[in-house]
Structures are given as structure tokens and as C-alpha cells.
PDB file of C-alpha atoms in Angstrom:
ATOM      1  CA  ASP A 901     -87.527  -8.061  17.774  1.00  0.00           C
ATOM      2  CA  ALA A 902     -90.287  -7.455  20.257  1.00  0.00           C
ATOM      3  CA  THR A 903     -91.700 -10.620  21.790  1.00  0.00           C
ATOM      4  CA  PHE A 904     -93.884 -11.667  24.703  1.00  0.00           C
ATOM      5  CA  LYS A 905     -93.475 -13.229  28.123  1.00  0.00           C
ATOM      6  CA  ILE A 906     -96.028 -14.482  30.603  1.00  0.00           C
ATOM      7  CA  VAL A 907     -96.133 -12.585  33.903  1.00  0.00           C
ATOM      8  CA  ARG A 908     -98.676 -13.595  36.563  1.00  0.00           C
ATOM      9  CA  ARG A 909    -100.595 -15.558  33.932  1.00  0.00           C
ATOM     10  CA  GLN A 910    -100.846 -12.580  31.594  1.00  0.00           C
ATOM     11  CA  PRO A 911     -98.896 -11.923  28.365  1.00  0.00           C
ATOM     12  CA  VAL A 912     -96.786  -8.758  28.361  1.00  0.00           C
ATOM     13  CA  VAL A 913     -94.683  -7.266  25.585  1.00  0.00           C
ATOM     14  CA  VAL A 914     -90.901  -7.553  25.776  1.00  0.00           C
ATOM     15  CA  PRO A 915     -89.771  -4.339  24.000  1.00  0.00           C
ATOM     16  CA  SER A 916     -87.804  -4.408  20.761  1.00  0.00           C
ATOM     17  CA  GLN A 917     -84.344  -2.878  20.482  1.00  0.00           C
ATOM     18  CA  VAL A 918     -82.373  -1.282  17.686  1.00  0.00           C
ATOM     19  CA  GLY A 919     -79.159  -3.260  17.299  1.00  0.00           C
ATOM     20  CA  SER A 920     -76.020  -3.330  15.212  1.00  0.00           C
ATOM     21  CA  GLY A 921     -74.846  -5.936  12.769  1.00  0.00           C
ATOM     22  CA  ILE A 922     -73.975  -6.823   9.206  1.00  0.00           C
ATOM     23  CA  ALA A 923     -76.578  -6.459   6.479  1.00  0.00           C
ATOM     24  CA  ASP A 924     -77.486  -9.846   4.993  1.00  0.00           C
ATOM     25  CA  ASP A 925     -77.372  -8.609   1.408  1.00  0.00           C
ATOM     26  CA  GLU A 926     -73.944  -7.009   1.844  1.00  0.00           C
ATOM     27  CA  LEU A 927     -72.500 -10.117   3.468  1.00  0.00           C
ATOM     28  CA  ALA A 928     -73.872 -12.356   0.715  1.00  0.00           C
ATOM     29  CA  ALA A 929     -72.547 -10.100  -2.036  1.00  0.00           C
ATOM     30  CA  GLN A 930     -69.085  -9.909  -0.512  1.00  0.00           C
ATOM     31  CA  VAL A 931     -68.783 -13.624   0.171  1.00  0.00           C
ATOM     32  CA  THR A 932     -69.849 -14.411  -3.385  1.00  0.00           C
ATOM     33  CA  THR A 933     -66.834 -12.518  -4.713  1.00  0.00           C
ATOM     34  CA  ALA A 934     -64.384 -14.631  -2.687  1.00  0.00           C
ATOM     35  CA  ILE A 935     -65.948 -18.036  -2.248  1.00  0.00           C
ATOM     36  CA  GLY A 936     -64.274 -19.494  -5.336  1.00  0.00           C
ATOM     37  CA  ASN A 937     -60.836 -18.050  -4.630  1.00  0.00           C
ATOM     38  CA  GLU A 938     -57.822 -20.006  -3.493  1.00  0.00           C
ATOM     39  CA  PRO A 939     -56.277 -19.196  -0.095  1.00  0.00           C
ATOM     40  CA  PRO A 940     -55.244 -16.685   1.050  1.00  0.00           C
ATOM     41  CA  ASN A 941     -57.558 -14.610  -1.175  1.00  0.00           C
ATOM     42  CA  ARG A 942     -60.679 -15.634   0.701  1.00  0.00           C
ATOM     43  CA  THR A 943     -61.042 -12.640   2.998  1.00  0.00           C
ATOM     44  CA  VAL A 944     -63.723  -9.978   2.620  1.00  0.00           C
ATOM     45  CA  THR A 945     -64.522  -6.778   4.479  1.00  0.00           C
ATOM     46  CA  VAL A 946     -68.038  -5.865   5.542  1.00  0.00           C
ATOM     47  CA  SER A 947     -69.362  -2.920   7.494  1.00  0.00           C
ATOM     48  CA  MET A 948     -71.272  -2.864  10.760  1.00  0.00           C
ATOM     49  CA  GLY A 949     -74.479  -0.887  10.660  1.00  0.00           C
ATOM     50  CA  THR A 950     -77.819  -0.366  12.370  1.00  0.00           C
ATOM     51  CA  ARG A 951     -80.244  -3.288  12.340  1.00  0.00           C
ATOM     52  CA  ASP A 952     -83.855  -2.337  12.959  1.00  0.00           C
ATOM     53  CA  PRO A 953     -86.266  -4.844  14.548  1.00  0.00           C
ATOM     54  CA  LYS A 954     -88.692  -6.566  12.212  1.00  0.00           C
ATOM     55  CA  LEU A 955     -91.351  -6.402  14.931  1.00  0.00           C
ATOM     56  CA  THR A 956     -91.380  -3.207  16.975  1.00  0.00           C
ATOM     57  CA  THR A 957     -92.795  -2.713  20.455  1.00  0.00           C
ATOM     58  CA  GLU A 958     -95.666  -0.663  19.036  1.00  0.00           C
ATOM     59  CA  GLN A 959     -96.502  -3.333  16.454  1.00  0.00           C
ATOM     60  CA  ALA A 960     -96.457  -6.071  19.094  1.00  0.00           C
ATOM     61  CA  GLN A 961     -98.863  -4.094  21.253  1.00  0.00           C
ATOM     62  CA  GLN A 962    -101.379  -4.096  18.380  1.00  0.00           C
ATOM     63  CA  LEU A 963    -101.357  -7.878  17.820  1.00  0.00           C
ATOM     64  CA  GLY A 964    -104.195  -8.613  20.254  1.00  0.00           C
ATOM     65  CA  ILE A 965    -102.214 -10.932  22.511  1.00  0.00           C
ATOM     66  CA  THR A 966    -104.006 -10.145  25.732  1.00  0.00           C
ATOM     67  CA  GLN A 967    -105.107 -13.368  27.456  1.00  0.00           C
ATOM     68  CA  LYS A 968    -105.028 -17.162  27.491  1.00  0.00           C
ATOM     69  CA  ILE A 969    -107.330 -18.657  24.881  1.00  0.00           C
ATOM     70  CA  SER A 970    -106.551 -22.366  25.279  1.00  0.00           C
ATOM     71  CA  SER A 971    -104.339 -24.769  27.158  1.00  0.00           C
ATOM     72  CA  PHE A 972    -103.873 -28.522  26.861  1.00  0.00           C
ATOM     73  CA  THR A 973    -101.666 -30.996  28.695  1.00  0.00           C
ATOM     74  CA  GLN A 974    -100.844 -34.388  27.208  1.00  0.00           C
ATOM     75  CA  GLN A 975     -99.704 -37.114  29.576  1.00  0.00           C
ATOM     76  CA  PHE A 976     -97.288 -39.850  28.516  1.00  0.00           C
ATOM     77  CA  VAL A 977     -95.488 -42.769  30.129  1.00  0.00           C
ATOM     78  CA  TYR A 978     -92.001 -41.828  31.298  1.00  0.00           C
ATOM     79  CA  ALA A 979     -89.081 -42.932  29.176  1.00  0.00           C
ATOM     80  CA  PRO A 980     -85.755 -41.099  28.800  1.00  0.00           C
ATOM     81  CA  TYR A 981     -86.077 -40.939  25.016  1.00  0.00           C
ATOM     82  CA  ARG A 982     -89.569 -39.426  25.317  1.00  0.00           C
ATOM     83  CA  VAL A 983     -88.376 -36.765  27.732  1.00  0.00           C
ATOM     84  CA  GLN A 984     -85.533 -35.833  25.381  1.00  0.00           C
ATOM     85  CA  ASN A 985     -87.458 -35.920  22.103  1.00  0.00           C
ATOM     86  CA  ILE A 986     -90.717 -34.392  23.300  1.00  0.00           C
ATOM     87  CA  GLY A 987     -88.726 -31.882  25.329  1.00  0.00           C
ATOM     88  CA  GLU A 988     -86.656 -30.875  22.289  1.00  0.00           C
ATOM     89  CA  ALA A 989     -89.826 -30.381  20.258  1.00  0.00           C
ATOM     90  CA  ALA A 990     -91.403 -28.358  23.085  1.00  0.00           C
ATOM     91  CA  ARG A 991     -88.294 -26.178  23.358  1.00  0.00           C
ATOM     92  CA  ARG A 992     -88.432 -25.363  19.649  1.00  0.00           C
ATOM     93  CA  ILE A 993     -92.167 -24.581  19.783  1.00  0.00           C
ATOM     94  CA  ASP A 994     -91.983 -22.396  22.893  1.00  0.00           C
ATOM     95  CA  GLY A 995     -92.250 -18.709  22.035  1.00  0.00           C
ATOM     96  CA  THR A 996     -93.791 -19.196  18.585  1.00  0.00           C
ATOM     97  CA  LEU A 997     -95.595 -16.093  17.335  1.00  0.00           C
ATOM     98  CA  LEU A 998     -98.219 -16.961  14.725  1.00  0.00           C
ATOM     99  CA  MET A 999     -99.489 -13.963  12.811  1.00  0.00           C
ATOM    100  CA  PRO A1000    -103.015 -13.632  11.349  1.00  0.00           C
ATOM    101  CA  GLY A1001    -103.305 -15.838   8.268  1.00  0.00           C
ATOM    102  CA  GLU A1002    -100.026 -17.638   9.003  1.00  0.00           C
ATOM    103  CA  THR A1003     -99.826 -21.440   8.983  1.00  0.00           C
ATOM    104  CA  PHE A1004     -97.985 -23.380  11.684  1.00  0.00           C
ATOM    105  CA  SER A1005     -95.984 -26.379  10.465  1.00  0.00           C
ATOM    106  CA  MET A1006     -94.887 -28.917  13.054  1.00  0.00           C
ATOM    107  CA  ASN A1007     -92.074 -30.255  10.870  1.00  0.00           C
ATOM    108  CA  ASP A1008     -90.748 -26.802  10.021  1.00  0.00           C
ATOM    109  CA  THR A1009     -90.844 -25.800  13.690  1.00  0.00           C
ATOM    110  CA  ILE A1010     -89.284 -28.839  15.377  1.00  0.00           C
ATOM    111  CA  LYS A1011     -86.944 -29.583  12.437  1.00  0.00           C
ATOM    112  CA  GLU A1012     -85.735 -32.945  11.163  1.00  0.00           C
ATOM    113  CA  ARG A1013     -85.289 -35.532  13.877  1.00  0.00           C
ATOM    114  CA  THR A1014     -81.518 -35.957  13.851  1.00  0.00           C
ATOM    115  CA  VAL A1015     -78.832 -36.253  16.518  1.00  0.00           C
ATOM    116  CA  ALA A1016     -77.469 -32.853  15.454  1.00  0.00           C
ATOM    117  CA  ASN A1017     -80.901 -31.331  16.126  1.00  0.00           C
ATOM    118  CA  GLY A1018     -81.033 -32.800  19.618  1.00  0.00           C
ATOM    119  CA  TYR A1019     -83.099 -35.945  19.068  1.00  0.00           C
ATOM    120  CA  THR A1020     -82.402 -39.522  20.116  1.00  0.00           C
ATOM    121  CA  VAL A1021     -83.596 -43.001  19.142  1.00  0.00           C
ATOM    122  CA  GLY A1022     -86.934 -44.156  20.506  1.00  0.00           C
ATOM    123  CA  PHE A1023     -89.944 -46.208  19.534  1.00  0.00           C
ATOM    124  CA  VAL A1024     -92.080 -45.090  16.590  1.00  0.00           C
ATOM    125  CA  ILE A1025     -95.046 -46.683  14.836  1.00  0.00           C
ATOM    126  CA  GLY A1026     -93.711 -48.025  11.557  1.00  0.00           C
ATOM    127  CA  GLY A1027     -95.364 -49.500   8.515  1.00  0.00           C
ATOM    128  CA  GLY A1028     -98.364 -51.703   9.201  1.00  0.00           C
ATOM    129  CA  GLY A1029     -98.656 -50.410  12.747  1.00  0.00           C
ATOM    130  CA  VAL A1030     -95.509 -52.238  13.851  1.00  0.00           C
ATOM    131  CA  PHE A1031     -93.335 -50.548  16.467  1.00  0.00           C
ATOM    132  CA  ALA A1032     -89.761 -49.819  15.429  1.00  0.00           C
ATOM    133  CA  GLU A1033     -86.813 -47.816  16.731  1.00  0.00           C
ATOM    134  CA  ASP A1034     -85.949 -44.552  15.008  1.00  0.00           C
ATOM    135  CA  LEU A1035     -84.771 -41.046  15.762  1.00  0.00           C
ATOM    136  CA  GLY A1036     -87.413 -38.789  17.259  1.00  0.00           C
ATOM    137  CA  GLY A1037     -89.610 -41.461  18.783  1.00  0.00           C
ATOM    138  CA  GLY A1038     -92.256 -39.809  20.937  1.00  0.00           C
ATOM    139  CA  VAL A1039     -92.663 -36.511  19.087  1.00  0.00           C
ATOM    140  CA  SER A1040     -96.204 -37.533  18.183  1.00  0.00           C
ATOM    141  CA  ALA A1041     -97.092 -36.701  21.798  1.00  0.00           C
ATOM    142  CA  ALA A1042     -95.845 -33.164  21.175  1.00  0.00           C
ATOM    143  CA  THR A1043     -97.776 -33.079  17.896  1.00  0.00           C
ATOM    144  CA  THR A1044    -100.984 -34.194  19.581  1.00  0.00           C
ATOM    145  CA  THR A1045    -100.461 -31.634  22.348  1.00  0.00           C
ATOM    146  CA  MET A1046    -100.111 -28.857  19.799  1.00  0.00           C
ATOM    147  CA  TRP A1047    -103.042 -29.861  17.616  1.00  0.00           C
ATOM    148  CA  THR A1048    -105.401 -30.310  20.579  1.00  0.00           C
ATOM    149  CA  ALA A1049    -104.450 -26.917  22.020  1.00  0.00           C
ATOM    150  CA  ALA A1050    -104.821 -25.360  18.565  1.00  0.00           C
ATOM    151  CA  PHE A1051    -108.269 -26.931  18.138  1.00  0.00           C
ATOM    152  CA  PHE A1052    -109.534 -25.473  21.406  1.00  0.00           C
ATOM    153  CA  ALA A1053    -107.970 -22.114  20.491  1.00  0.00           C
ATOM    154  CA  GLY A1054    -110.182 -22.031  17.407  1.00  0.00           C
ATOM    155  CA  MET A1055    -107.400 -22.444  14.870  1.00  0.00           C
ATOM    156  CA  GLU A1056    -108.272 -23.807  11.425  1.00  0.00           C
ATOM    157  CA  ARG A1057    -107.207 -27.347  10.601  1.00  0.00           C
ATOM    158  CA  THR A1058    -104.914 -27.354   7.579  1.00  0.00           C
ATOM    159  CA  PHE A1059    -103.685 -30.951   7.747  1.00  0.00           C
ATOM    160  CA  THR A1060    -103.583 -33.597  10.450  1.00  0.00           C
ATOM    161  CA  GLN A1061    -102.744 -37.286  10.223  1.00  0.00           C
ATOM    162  CA  ALA A1062    -103.846 -39.739  12.912  1.00  0.00           C
ATOM    163  CA  HIS A1063    -101.758 -42.689  14.039  1.00  0.00           C
ATOM    164  CA  SER A1064    -102.261 -45.946  12.161  1.00  0.00           C
ATOM    165  CA  ILE A1065    -103.236 -47.708  15.403  1.00  0.00           C
ATOM    166  CA  TYR A1066    -105.352 -46.720  18.395  1.00  0.00           C
ATOM    167  CA  ILE A1067    -103.424 -45.266  21.357  1.00  0.00           C
ATOM    168  CA  SER A1068    -105.577 -45.000  24.462  1.00  0.00           C
ATOM    169  CA  ARG A1069    -103.819 -41.992  26.038  1.00  0.00           C
ATOM    170  CA  TYR A1070    -104.885 -39.735  23.138  1.00  0.00           C
ATOM    171  CA  GLN A1071    -108.360 -38.294  22.645  1.00  0.00           C
ATOM    172  CA  ALA A1072    -109.938 -39.862  19.595  1.00  0.00           C
ATOM    173  CA  GLY A1073    -110.175 -37.318  16.797  1.00  0.00           C
ATOM    174  CA  LEU A1074    -107.724 -34.916  18.424  1.00  0.00           C
ATOM    175  CA  GLU A1075    -104.541 -36.940  18.056  1.00  0.00           C
ATOM    176  CA  ALA A1076    -101.978 -36.164  15.382  1.00  0.00           C
ATOM    177  CA  THR A1077     -98.581 -37.406  14.329  1.00  0.00           C
ATOM    178  CA  VAL A1078     -95.834 -36.417  11.888  1.00  0.00           C
ATOM    179  CA  ALA A1079     -93.221 -38.161   9.784  1.00  0.00           C
ATOM    180  CA  TRP A1080     -90.310 -36.258   8.283  1.00  0.00           C
ATOM    181  CA  GLY A1081     -90.521 -36.250   4.486  1.00  0.00           C
ATOM    182  CA  SER A1082     -93.943 -37.935   4.486  1.00  0.00           C
ATOM    183  CA  PHE A1083     -96.601 -35.843   6.233  1.00  0.00           C
ATOM    184  CA  ASP A1084     -96.925 -32.879   8.552  1.00  0.00           C
ATOM    185  CA  MET A1085     -99.327 -31.383  11.079  1.00  0.00           C
ATOM    186  CA  LYS A1086    -100.452 -27.919  10.114  1.00  0.00           C
ATOM    187  CA  PHE A1087    -103.023 -25.433  11.336  1.00  0.00           C
ATOM    188  CA  THR A1088    -103.735 -21.856  10.277  1.00  0.00           C
ATOM    189  CA  ASN A1089    -104.400 -18.821  12.424  1.00  0.00           C
ATOM    190  CA  ASP A1090    -107.523 -17.629  10.611  1.00  0.00           C
ATOM    191  CA  THR A1091    -108.352 -15.070  13.310  1.00  0.00           C
ATOM    192  CA  PRO A1092    -107.764 -11.301  12.995  1.00  0.00           C
ATOM    193  CA  ASN A1093    -105.184 -11.362  15.795  1.00  0.00           C
ATOM    194  CA  ALA A1094    -101.829 -13.023  16.379  1.00  0.00           C
ATOM    195  CA  VAL A1095    -101.339 -15.907  18.803  1.00  0.00           C
ATOM    196  CA  PHE A1096     -98.341 -16.533  21.051  1.00  0.00           C
ATOM    197  CA  ILE A1097     -97.582 -20.147  21.974  1.00  0.00           C
ATOM    198  CA  THR A1098     -95.792 -21.312  25.113  1.00  0.00           C
ATOM    199  CA  THR A1099     -94.924 -24.828  26.251  1.00  0.00           C
ATOM    200  CA  LYS A1100     -94.025 -26.526  29.523  1.00  0.00           C
ATOM    201  CA  MET A1101     -92.519 -29.955  30.109  1.00  0.00           C
ATOM    202  CA  THR A1102     -92.356 -32.497  32.906  1.00  0.00           C
ATOM    203  CA  ASN A1103     -91.002 -36.038  32.756  1.00  0.00           C
ATOM    204  CA  THR A1104     -94.508 -37.331  32.039  1.00  0.00           C
ATOM    205  CA  SER A1105     -96.362 -34.483  30.329  1.00  0.00           C
ATOM    206  CA  MET A1106     -96.223 -31.629  27.843  1.00  0.00           C
ATOM    207  CA  ASN A1107     -98.406 -28.531  27.990  1.00  0.00           C
ATOM    208  CA  ALA A1108     -99.119 -26.075  25.174  1.00  0.00           C
ATOM    209  CA  THR A1109    -100.874 -22.775  25.849  1.00  0.00           C
ATOM    210  CA  PHE A1110    -102.171 -20.317  23.255  1.00  0.00           C
ATOM    211  CA  TRP A1111    -102.359 -16.622  24.120  1.00  0.00           C
ATOM    212  CA  GLY A1112    -104.249 -14.021  22.112  1.00  0.00           C
ATOM    213  CA  THR A1113    -107.816 -12.759  21.756  1.00  0.00           C
ATOM    214  CA  PRO A1114    -110.607 -15.365  21.913  1.00  0.00           C
ATOM    215  CA  THR A1115    -112.645 -15.650  18.721  1.00  0.00           C
ATOM    216  CA  TYR A1116    -115.263 -17.952  20.224  1.00  0.00           C
ATOM    217  CA  ASP A1117    -117.028 -17.904  23.589  1.00  0.00           C
ATOM    218  CA  GLU A1118    -116.435 -21.647  23.885  1.00  0.00           C
ATOM    219  CA  VAL A1119    -114.967 -24.483  21.824  1.00  0.00           C
ATOM    220  CA  LYS A1120    -116.182 -28.042  22.369  1.00  0.00           C
ATOM    221  CA  ALA A1121    -115.207 -31.338  20.781  1.00  0.00           C
ATOM    222  CA  GLU A1122    -117.907 -33.866  19.880  1.00  0.00           C
ATOM    223  CA  PHE A1123    -116.830 -37.479  19.609  1.00  0.00           C
TER     224      PHE A1123
END
């Protein structure tokens, strides 16, 4: 598919390509015929064919991704588990293309916080505001980074959940957290153009930048 990259602080289109591969429907149909068989009758034959991009170069050029519309950097205190967990979330977010009318889900994007998905044990805020150790500790910093950047990009709040206790490094009213299986952080691109999201990490900060076409001259937060 076509995508975007940032060159000299400007988004440019990375052209799409026609590729070759196996059609999903054909593969599924063939596997279904053999999946219940006993060995050695579990082999199927599928054909290679042309796979067209779902997003072409021409379509990408019409999405209105022309300039930076917001950027936010969240600082955090260094800890190895934070660098790993926030960094894993940032890696999964980086390069997200959100089409007009599409809703971003933090949980769907960064996936369940498991060892297999690249997360480690760290401190989380448990029931009653008590700190506990669990997989994915620290991803709330990534969640807050994303929601704050989305707010200043003019995205529409779909659902945000604040922490159960006050954390001084976050801006009141612009913080957000997530819990797998309990609640999510979601915002909707209610603008007529797509947005492209990039992230950057250091050992003590995460940045999220939204690229597209500004809908508002200026976005301010009142506290």
C-alpha cells in the first residue's frame, strides 16, 4: 500500500506497488478442505497471483496529508520497564493512517499487554488507587501522549478514562489511561481529511505528531 514518510518536516507519499501473493479467499477455501484430514493428507495447492494495493499512490495524494497539525511530548521518569512498554506502544502506533470518520482505538492498536506482544512487568495503578505490578505498566504515558496530541489536532473525543489518582506529570483534563478488557481510549477523525500519526521515543519521553490538514486555526485547552 501507499504510505507516508516525513522528509524535512513535511509528509511525502511513499508510492504503492503492485505485488504478487496468494488470494486470502483461495487460501482459506483450500485449507478448509484439508484441515480435518489425517497426515499425510494435509497438503493443499494454491496459486500465486497479482495483489493490488488497497491504497494507491493517487488515492494517498488525495488524503490531505500536507503538514503538521499537532505535536505533543510527554515526559516520564526513567525506568527500564517504562522504556520497553511505552516504546512498544509507540512502535505500534507509529505510521498509523486514520481515515476520515475512522475511530482510533488505543487497545486495538497497541494490542494486549503480554510478553509475546513485547511487554514486560511494571507498576500500574490497581484497584483503589493502589500501585501494583502487572504487564504493560507505563502504557498510560503513551495513552496520555496520544490523547493530548489528538486533542490539539482537533480530533473528536470518543472515550477517555482518567487515572483514579492525581499524577502531577500529566496535564489535568488531558490525561488518559487504558486497561485491557475494561476500558479503552478512543478518538474519531471527524475531519474531511485523513491524518497520519508518527511517534518518537527517548528514555524519558514519548512524542506523538499528527500530520494532515488543519481544521482549526488554533486549539486551546481551558483548565
